[in-house]
Tab-separated table of C-alpha atoms and ligand atoms in Angstrom:
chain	number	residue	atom	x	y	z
A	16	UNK	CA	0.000	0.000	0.000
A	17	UNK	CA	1.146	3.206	-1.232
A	18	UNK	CA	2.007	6.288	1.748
A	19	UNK	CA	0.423	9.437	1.698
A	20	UNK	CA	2.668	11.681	-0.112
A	21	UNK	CA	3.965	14.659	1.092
A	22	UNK	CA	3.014	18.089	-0.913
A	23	UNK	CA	4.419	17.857	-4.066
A	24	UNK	CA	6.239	14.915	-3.422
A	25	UNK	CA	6.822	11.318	-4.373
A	26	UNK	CA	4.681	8.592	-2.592
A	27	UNK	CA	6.236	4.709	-1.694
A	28	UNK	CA	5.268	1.677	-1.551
A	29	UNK	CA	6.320	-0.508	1.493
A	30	UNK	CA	9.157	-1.942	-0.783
A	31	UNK	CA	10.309	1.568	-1.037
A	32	UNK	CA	9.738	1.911	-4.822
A	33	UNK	CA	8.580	5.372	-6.119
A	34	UNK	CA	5.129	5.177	-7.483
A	35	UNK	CA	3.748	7.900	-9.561
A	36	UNK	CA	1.136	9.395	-7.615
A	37	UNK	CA	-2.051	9.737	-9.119
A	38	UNK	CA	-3.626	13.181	-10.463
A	39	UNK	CA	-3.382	15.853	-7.588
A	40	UNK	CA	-6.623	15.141	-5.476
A	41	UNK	CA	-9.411	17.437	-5.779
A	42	UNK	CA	-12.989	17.090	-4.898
A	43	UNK	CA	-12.052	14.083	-3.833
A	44	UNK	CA	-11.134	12.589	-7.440
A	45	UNK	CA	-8.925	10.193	-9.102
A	46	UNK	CA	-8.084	9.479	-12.656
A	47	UNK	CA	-9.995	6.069	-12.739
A	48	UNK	CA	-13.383	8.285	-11.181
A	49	UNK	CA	-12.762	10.738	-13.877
A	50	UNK	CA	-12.370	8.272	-16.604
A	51	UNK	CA	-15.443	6.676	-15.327
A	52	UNK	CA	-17.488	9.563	-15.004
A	53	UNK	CA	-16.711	10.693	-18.735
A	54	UNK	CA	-17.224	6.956	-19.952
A	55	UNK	CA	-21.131	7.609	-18.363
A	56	UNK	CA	-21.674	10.479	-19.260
A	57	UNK	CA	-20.351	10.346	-23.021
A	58	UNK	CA	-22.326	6.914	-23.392
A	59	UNK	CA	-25.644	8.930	-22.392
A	60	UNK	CA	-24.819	11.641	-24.622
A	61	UNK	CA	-24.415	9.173	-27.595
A	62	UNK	CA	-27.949	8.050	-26.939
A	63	UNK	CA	-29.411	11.136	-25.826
A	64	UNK	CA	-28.199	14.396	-27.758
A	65	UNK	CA	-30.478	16.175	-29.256
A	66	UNK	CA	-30.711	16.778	-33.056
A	67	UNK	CA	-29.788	19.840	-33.275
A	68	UNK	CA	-29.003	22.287	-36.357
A	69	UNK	CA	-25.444	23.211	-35.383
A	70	UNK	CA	-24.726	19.589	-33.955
A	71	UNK	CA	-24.554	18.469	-37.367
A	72	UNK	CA	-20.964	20.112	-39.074
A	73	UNK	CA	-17.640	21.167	-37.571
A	74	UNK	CA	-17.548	24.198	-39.139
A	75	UNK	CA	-16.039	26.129	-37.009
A	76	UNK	CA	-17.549	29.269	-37.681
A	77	UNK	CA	-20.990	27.749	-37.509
A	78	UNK	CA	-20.343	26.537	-34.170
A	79	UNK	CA	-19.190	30.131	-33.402
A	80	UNK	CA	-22.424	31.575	-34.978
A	81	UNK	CA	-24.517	29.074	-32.843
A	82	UNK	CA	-22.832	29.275	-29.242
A	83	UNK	CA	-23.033	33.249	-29.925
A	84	UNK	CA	-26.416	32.986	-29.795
A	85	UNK	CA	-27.082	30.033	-27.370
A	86	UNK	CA	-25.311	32.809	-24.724
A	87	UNK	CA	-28.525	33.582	-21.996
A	88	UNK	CA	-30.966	32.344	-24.871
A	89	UNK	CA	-33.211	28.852	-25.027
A	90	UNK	CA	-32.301	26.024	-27.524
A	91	UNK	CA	-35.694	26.153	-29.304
A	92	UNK	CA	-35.796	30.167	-29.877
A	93	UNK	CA	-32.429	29.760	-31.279
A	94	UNK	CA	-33.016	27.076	-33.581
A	95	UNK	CA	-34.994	29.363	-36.373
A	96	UNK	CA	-32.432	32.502	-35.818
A	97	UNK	CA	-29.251	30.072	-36.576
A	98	UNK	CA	-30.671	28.597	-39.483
A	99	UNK	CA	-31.880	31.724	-41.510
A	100	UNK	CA	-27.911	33.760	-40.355
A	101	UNK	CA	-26.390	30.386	-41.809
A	102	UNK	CA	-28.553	30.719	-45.153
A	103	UNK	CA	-28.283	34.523	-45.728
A	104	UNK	CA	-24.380	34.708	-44.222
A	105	UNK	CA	-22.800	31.075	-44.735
A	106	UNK	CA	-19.366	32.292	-44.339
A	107	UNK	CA	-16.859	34.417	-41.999
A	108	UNK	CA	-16.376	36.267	-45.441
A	109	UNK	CA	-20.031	37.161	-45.839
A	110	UNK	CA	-20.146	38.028	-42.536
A	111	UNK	CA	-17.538	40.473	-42.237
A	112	UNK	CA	-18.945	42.081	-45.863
A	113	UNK	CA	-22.317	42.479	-44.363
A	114	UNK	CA	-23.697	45.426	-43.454
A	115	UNK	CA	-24.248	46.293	-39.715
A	116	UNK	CA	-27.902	46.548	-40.555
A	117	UNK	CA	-28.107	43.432	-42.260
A	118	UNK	CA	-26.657	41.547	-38.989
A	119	UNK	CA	-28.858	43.148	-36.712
A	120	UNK	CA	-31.666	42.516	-38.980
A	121	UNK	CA	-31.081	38.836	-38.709
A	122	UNK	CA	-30.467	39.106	-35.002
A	123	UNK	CA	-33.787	41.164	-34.326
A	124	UNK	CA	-35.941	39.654	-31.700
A	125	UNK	CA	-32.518	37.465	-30.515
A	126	UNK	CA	-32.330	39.578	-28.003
A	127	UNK	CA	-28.477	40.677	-26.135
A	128	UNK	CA	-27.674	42.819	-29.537
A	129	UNK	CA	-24.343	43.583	-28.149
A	130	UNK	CA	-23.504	39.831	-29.062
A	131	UNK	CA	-24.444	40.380	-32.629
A	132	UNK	CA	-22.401	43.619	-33.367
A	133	UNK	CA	-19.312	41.749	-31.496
A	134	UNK	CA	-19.486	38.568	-33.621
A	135	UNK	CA	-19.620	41.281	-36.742
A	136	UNK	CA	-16.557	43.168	-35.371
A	137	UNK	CA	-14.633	39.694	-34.999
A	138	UNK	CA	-15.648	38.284	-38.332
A	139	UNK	CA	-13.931	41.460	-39.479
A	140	UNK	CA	-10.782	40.605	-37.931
A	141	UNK	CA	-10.674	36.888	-39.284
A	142	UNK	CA	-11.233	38.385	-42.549
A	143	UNK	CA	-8.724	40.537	-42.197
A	144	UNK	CA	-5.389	39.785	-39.842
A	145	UNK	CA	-6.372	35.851	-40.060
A	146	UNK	CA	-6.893	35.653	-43.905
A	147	UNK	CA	-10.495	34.281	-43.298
A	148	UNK	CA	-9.494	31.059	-41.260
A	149	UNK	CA	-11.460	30.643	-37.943
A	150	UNK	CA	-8.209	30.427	-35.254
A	151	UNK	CA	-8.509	26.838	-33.783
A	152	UNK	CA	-6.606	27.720	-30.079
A	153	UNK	CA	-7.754	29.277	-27.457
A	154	UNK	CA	-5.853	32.021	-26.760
A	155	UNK	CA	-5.931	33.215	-30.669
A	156	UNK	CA	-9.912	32.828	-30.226
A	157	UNK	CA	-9.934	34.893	-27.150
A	158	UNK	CA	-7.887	37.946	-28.830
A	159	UNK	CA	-10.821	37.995	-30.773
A	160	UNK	CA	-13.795	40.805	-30.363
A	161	UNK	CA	-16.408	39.786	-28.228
A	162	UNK	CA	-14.866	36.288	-27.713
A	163	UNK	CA	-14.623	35.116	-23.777
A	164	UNK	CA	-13.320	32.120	-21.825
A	165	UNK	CA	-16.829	30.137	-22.897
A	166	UNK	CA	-17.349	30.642	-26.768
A	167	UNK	CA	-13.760	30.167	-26.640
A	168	UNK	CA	-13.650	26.689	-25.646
A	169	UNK	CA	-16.591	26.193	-27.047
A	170	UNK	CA	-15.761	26.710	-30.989
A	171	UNK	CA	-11.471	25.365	-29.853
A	172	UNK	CA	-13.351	21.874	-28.953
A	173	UNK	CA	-16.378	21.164	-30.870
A	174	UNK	CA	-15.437	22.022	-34.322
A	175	UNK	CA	-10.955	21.248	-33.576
A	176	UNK	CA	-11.117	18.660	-30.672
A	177	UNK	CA	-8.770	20.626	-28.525
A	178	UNK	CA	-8.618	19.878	-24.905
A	179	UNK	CA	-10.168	23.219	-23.998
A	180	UNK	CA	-13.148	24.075	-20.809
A	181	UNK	CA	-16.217	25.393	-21.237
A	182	UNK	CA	-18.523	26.450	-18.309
A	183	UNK	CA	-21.972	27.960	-18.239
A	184	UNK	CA	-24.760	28.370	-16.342
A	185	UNK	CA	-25.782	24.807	-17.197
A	186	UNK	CA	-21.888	23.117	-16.740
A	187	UNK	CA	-21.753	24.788	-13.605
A	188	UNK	CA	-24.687	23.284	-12.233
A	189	UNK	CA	-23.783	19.563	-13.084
A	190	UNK	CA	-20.354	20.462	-11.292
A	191	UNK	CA	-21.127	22.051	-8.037
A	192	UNK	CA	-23.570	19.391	-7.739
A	193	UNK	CA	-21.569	16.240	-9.103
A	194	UNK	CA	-18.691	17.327	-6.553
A	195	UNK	CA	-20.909	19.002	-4.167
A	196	UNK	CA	-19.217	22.315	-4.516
A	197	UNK	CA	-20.474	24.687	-2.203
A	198	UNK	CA	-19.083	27.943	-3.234
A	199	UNK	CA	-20.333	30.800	-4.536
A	200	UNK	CA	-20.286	30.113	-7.991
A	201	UNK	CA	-20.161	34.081	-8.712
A	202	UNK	CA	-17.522	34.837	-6.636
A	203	UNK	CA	-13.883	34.825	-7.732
A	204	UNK	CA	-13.034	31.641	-6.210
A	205	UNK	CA	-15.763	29.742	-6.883
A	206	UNK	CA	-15.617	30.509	-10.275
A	207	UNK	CA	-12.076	29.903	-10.922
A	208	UNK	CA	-12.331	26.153	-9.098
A	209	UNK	CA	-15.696	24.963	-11.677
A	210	UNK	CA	-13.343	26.415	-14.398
A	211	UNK	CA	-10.053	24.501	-13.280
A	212	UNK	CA	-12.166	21.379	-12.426
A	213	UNK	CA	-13.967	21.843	-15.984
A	214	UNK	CA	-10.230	21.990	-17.308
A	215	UNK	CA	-9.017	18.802	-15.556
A	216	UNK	CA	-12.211	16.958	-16.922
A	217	UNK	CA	-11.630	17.134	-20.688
A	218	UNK	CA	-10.936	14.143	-21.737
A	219	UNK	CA	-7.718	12.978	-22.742
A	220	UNK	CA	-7.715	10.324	-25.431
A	221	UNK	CA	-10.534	8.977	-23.874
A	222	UNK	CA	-13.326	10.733	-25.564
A	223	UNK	CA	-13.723	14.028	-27.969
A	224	UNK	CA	-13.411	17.698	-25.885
A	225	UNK	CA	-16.155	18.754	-28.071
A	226	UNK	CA	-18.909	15.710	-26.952
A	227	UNK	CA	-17.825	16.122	-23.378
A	228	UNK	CA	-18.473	19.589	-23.537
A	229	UNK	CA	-21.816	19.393	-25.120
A	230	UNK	CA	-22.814	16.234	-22.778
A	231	UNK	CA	-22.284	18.592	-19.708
A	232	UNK	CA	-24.371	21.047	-21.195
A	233	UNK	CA	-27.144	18.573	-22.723
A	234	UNK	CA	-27.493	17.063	-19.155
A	235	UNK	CA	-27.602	20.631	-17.454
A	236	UNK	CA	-30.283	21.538	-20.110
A	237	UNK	CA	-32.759	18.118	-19.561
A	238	UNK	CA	-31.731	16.128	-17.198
A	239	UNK	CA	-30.058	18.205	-13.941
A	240	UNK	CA	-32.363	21.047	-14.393
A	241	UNK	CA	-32.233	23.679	-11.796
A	242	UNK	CA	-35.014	23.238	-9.941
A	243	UNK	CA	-35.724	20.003	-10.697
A	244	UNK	CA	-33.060	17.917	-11.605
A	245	UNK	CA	-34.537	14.549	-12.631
A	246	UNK	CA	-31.830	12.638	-10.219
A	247	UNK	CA	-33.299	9.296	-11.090
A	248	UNK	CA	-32.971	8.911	-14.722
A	249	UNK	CA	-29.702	10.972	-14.488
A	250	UNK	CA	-26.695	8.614	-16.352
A	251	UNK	CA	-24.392	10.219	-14.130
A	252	UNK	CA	-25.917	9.860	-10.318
A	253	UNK	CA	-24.141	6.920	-8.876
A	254	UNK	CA	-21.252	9.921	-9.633
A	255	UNK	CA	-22.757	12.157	-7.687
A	256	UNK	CA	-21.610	13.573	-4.157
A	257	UNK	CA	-24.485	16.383	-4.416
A	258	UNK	CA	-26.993	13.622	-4.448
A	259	UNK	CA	-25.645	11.150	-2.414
A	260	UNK	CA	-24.725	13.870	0.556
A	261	UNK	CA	-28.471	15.414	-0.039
A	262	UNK	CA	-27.576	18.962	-1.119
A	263	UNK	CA	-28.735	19.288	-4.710
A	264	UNK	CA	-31.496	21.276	-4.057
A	265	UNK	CA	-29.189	24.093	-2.828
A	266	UNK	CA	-26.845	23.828	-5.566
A	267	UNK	CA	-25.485	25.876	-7.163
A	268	UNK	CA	-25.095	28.671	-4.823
A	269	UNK	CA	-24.585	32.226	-6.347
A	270	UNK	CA	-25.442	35.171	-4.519
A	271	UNK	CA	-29.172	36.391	-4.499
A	272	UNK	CA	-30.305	38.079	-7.544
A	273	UNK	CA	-30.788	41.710	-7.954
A	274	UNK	CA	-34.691	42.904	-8.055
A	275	UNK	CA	-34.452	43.991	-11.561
A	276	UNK	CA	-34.836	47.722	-12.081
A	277	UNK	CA	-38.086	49.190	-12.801
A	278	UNK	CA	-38.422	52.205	-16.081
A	279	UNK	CA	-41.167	53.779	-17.480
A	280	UNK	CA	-40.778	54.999	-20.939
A	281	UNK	CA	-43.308	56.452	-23.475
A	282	UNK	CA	-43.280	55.702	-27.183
A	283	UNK	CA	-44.860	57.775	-30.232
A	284	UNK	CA	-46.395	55.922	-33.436
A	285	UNK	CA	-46.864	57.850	-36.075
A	286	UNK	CA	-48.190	56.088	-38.912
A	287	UNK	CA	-50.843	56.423	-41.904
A	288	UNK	CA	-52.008	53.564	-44.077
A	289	UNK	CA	-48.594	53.430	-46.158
A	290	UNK	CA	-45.621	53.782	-43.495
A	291	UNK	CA	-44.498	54.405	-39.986
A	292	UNK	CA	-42.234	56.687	-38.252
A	293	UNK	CA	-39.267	55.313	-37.155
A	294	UNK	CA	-35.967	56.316	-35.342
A	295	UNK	CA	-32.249	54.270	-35.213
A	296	UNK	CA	-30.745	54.055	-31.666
A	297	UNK	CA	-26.891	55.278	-31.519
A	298	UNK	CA	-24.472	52.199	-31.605
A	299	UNK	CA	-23.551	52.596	-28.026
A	300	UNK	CA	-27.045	52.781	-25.898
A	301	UNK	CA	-29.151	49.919	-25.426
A	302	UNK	CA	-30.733	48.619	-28.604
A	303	UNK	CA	-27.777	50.132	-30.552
A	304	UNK	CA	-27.948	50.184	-33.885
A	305	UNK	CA	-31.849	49.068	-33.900
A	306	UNK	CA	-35.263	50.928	-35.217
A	307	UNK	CA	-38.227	51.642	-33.307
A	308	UNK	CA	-41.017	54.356	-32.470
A	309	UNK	CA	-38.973	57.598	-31.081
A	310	UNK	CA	-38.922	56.556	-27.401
A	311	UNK	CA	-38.674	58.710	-24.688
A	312	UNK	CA	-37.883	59.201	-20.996
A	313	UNK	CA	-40.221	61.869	-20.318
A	314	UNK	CA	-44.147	62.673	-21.489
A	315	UNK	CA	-45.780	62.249	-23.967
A	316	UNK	CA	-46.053	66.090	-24.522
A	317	UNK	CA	-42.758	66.737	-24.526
A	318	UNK	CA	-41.779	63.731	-26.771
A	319	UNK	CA	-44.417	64.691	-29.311
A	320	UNK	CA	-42.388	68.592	-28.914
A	321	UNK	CA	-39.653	67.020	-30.497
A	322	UNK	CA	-41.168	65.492	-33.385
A	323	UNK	CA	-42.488	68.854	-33.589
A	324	UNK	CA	-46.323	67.350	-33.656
A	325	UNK	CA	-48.963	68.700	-31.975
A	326	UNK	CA	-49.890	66.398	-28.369
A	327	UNK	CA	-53.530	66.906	-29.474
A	328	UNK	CA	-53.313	65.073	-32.350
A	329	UNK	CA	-52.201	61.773	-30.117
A	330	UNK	CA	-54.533	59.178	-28.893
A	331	UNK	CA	-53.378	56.076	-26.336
A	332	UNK	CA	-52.580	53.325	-27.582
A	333	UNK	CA	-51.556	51.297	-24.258
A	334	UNK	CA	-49.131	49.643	-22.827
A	335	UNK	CA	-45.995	47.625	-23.421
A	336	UNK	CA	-44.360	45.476	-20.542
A	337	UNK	CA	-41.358	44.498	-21.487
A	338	UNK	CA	-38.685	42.586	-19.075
A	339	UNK	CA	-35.023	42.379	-19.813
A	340	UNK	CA	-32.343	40.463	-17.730
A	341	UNK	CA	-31.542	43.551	-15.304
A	342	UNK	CA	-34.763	45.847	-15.818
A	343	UNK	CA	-38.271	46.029	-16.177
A	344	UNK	CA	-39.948	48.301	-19.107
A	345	UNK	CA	-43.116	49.589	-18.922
A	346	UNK	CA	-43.882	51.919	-22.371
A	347	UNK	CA	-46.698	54.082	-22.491
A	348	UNK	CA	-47.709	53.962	-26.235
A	349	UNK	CA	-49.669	57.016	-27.907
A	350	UNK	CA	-50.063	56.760	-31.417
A	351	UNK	CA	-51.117	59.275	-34.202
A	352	UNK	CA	-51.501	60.492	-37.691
A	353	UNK	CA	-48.527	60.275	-39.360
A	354	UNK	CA	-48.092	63.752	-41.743
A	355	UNK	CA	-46.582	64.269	-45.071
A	356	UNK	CA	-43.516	65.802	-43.664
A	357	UNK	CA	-40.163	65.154	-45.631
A	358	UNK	CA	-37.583	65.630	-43.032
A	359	UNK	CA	-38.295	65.270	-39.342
A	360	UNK	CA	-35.803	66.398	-36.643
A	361	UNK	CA	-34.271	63.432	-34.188
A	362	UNK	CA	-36.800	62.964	-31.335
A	363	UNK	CA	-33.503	62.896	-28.622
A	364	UNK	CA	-29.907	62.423	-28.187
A	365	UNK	CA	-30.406	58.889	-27.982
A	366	UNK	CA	-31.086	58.455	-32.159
A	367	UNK	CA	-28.594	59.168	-35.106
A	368	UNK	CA	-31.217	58.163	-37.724
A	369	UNK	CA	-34.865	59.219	-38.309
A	370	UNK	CA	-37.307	57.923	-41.564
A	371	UNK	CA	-40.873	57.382	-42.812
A	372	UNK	CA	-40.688	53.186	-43.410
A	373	UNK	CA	-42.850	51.884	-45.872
A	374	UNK	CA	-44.759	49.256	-43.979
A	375	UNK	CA	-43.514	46.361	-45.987
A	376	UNK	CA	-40.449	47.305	-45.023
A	377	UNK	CA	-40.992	47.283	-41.915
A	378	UNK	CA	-40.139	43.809	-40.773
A	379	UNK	CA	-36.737	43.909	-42.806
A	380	UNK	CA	-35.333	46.765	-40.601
A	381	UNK	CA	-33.442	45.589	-37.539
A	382	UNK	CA	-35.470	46.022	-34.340
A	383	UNK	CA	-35.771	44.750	-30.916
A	384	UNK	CA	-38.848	42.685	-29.799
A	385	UNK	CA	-39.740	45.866	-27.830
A	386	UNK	CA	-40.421	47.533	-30.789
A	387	UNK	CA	-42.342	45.210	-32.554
A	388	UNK	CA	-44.348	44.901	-29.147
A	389	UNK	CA	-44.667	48.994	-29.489
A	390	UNK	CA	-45.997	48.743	-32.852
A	391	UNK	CA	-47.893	45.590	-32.553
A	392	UNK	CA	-50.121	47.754	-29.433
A	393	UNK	CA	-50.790	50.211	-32.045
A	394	UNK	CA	-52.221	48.433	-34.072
A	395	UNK	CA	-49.011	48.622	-36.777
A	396	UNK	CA	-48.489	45.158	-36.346
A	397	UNK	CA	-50.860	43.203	-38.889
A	398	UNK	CA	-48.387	45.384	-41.312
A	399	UNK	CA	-45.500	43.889	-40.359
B	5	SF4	FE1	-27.671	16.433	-11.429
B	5	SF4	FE2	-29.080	14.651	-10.009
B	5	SF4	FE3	-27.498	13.834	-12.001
B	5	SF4	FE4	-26.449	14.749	-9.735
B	5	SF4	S1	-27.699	12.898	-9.980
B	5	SF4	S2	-25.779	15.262	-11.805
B	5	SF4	S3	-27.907	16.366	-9.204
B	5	SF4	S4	-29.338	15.120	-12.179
């Protein structure tokens, strides 16, 4: 029987030959658990995985396109945005040629637009200092616009197979709870030991990065859900400290979440039968780059004073509620005639762009689902 080894040091056996000692504990782990634990939880993911789009190529910049947009966004409402980007922009190439517009166009009612004017930025610089060619390491991946620790290891192991992490919300679920990790996932520390046990998990000639990485996700998505994990069915449990020391239910822990913040806004439609008045938000407020009603913080009044139209002619329209991951929007919506008018003057610092729309045009301009909400409550919608 082997010692215990000192720190850093050799342990022997009773003969006094060295043995190698096995991969540094942590979690309480060895190299055969590991190898186990990947052996389960590949298997299940053989059987298992879902069909889906971007599960079926390697190309790495459609696996970039797709874990883009996976980022704080369901499977299912995903499915329909990836397919019609890969159709209209089937290459880093057409990407980086595209227009802004166009890419927010394809990304309206995604949602997080800050995601699609960072994959644009990026596609840019593969066109351009990396002669088209998606990087396959890490590091090159990260120097990349937009591109953090997760898409990183993301697009480095499904579409090359290198040994590279990836942890989000749903891997670091399955982890604190497979090693019953009780830290603060959203602290520094707790954060940094799911990402350095993520790192040690990858297999190494004993499955593909890419699979493991998806299997940890597929089981975080159906199986280990977060507030019902389905514990009995789970390929993995006999694995499972969480479960077998009865702590799941309080796993992960992250601290509590912020109420989200509460704004009132009011929006102005002005439309006739034909078209719709519509403003561009500047690149760098929220909704950058996007078209809606002018929007205000103030009245009604005094947003209808900078169109320059007369409050009177205004009727209510209703409201719009409208939650985003850190605030609440509530939108007072007054709609009214809209007038012949060639030029109209920017209704507020927020907007570098202001035009009539046709209203079968309408749908091809970029816009958040805010705005089609906006329109939709005045009654612009069946246009659209
Ligand atoms: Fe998650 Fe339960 Fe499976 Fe543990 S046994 S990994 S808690 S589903």
């Amino acid at each position: 029987m082997a010692r215990k080894a000192p720190p850093g040091g050799k342990a022997r056996t009773r003969a006094g030959a060295k043995v190698r000692p096995k991969r540094a504990a942590f979690d309480g782990r060895d190299q055969a658990h590991d190898a186990a634990l990947r052996a389960a939880l590949l298997r299940w993911f053989g059987l298992a995985r879902r069909d889906l789009p971007w599960r079926r190529t390697r190309d790495p910049y459609a696996v970039w396109v797709s874990e883009t947009m996976l980022q704080q966004t369901r499977v299912l409402t995903v499915v329909p945005y990836y397919e019609r980007f890969l159709r209209e922009l089937p290459t880093v190439g057409h990407l980086a040629e595209a227009t802004e517009e166009r890419v927010l166009a394809l990304w309206s009612g995604l949602g997080y637009y800050r995601r699609a004017r960072m994959l644009h930025a990026a596609a840019k610089e593969v066109a351009g200092a990396h002669r088209g060619i998606v990087p396959s390491d890490v590091e090159s991946l990260r120097s990349l616009r937009g591109v953090g620790a997760y898409t990183a290891g993301a697009v480095a192991s499904i579409a090359f197979g290198r040994r590279a992490p990836v942890v989000d919300g749903n891997v670091a679920r399955v982890l604190t709870r497979l090693f019953a990790i009780e830290d603060n996932i959203k602290s520094a520390r707790g954060n940094a030991r799911v990402w350095r046990l993520a790192g040690e998990l990858v297999p190494d000639g004993d499955g593909d990065p890419g699979d493991w990485n998806q299997a940890l996700m597929e089981l975080g998505a159906t199986v280990c859900l977060p507030r019902a994990p389905a514990c009995e069915d789970c390929a993995v449990r006999t694995f499972c400290a969480g479960r077998e020391q009865g702590i799941v239910g309080r796993l992960p822990r992250s601290a509590p979440k912020k109420a989200p913040l509460s704004v009132t806004r009011v929006a102005v439609v002005l439309a006739s039968e034909r078209a719709v008045l519509l403003a561009r938000r500047r690149g760098d407020v929220l909704f950058g780059g996007l078209w809606e009603p002018p929007t205000a913080d103030g009245g009604v009044a005094e947003l209808a004073s900078l169109l320059g139209v007369d409050p009177r002619t205004l009727e209510r329209a209703g409201d719009v509620v409208h939650v985003l991951s850190h605030r609440r929007m509530r939108v007072e919506v007054a709609r009214g005639p809209l007038s012949g008018r060639r030029r109209w003057p920017l209704p507020g610092t927020d907007y570098d762009a202001v035009e009539c729309v046709a209203l079968e045009d309408v749908g091809a301009r970029a816009q958040a689902t805010l705005a089609r909400k906006v329109l939709a409550v005045a009654g612009v919608a069946s246009s659209l």
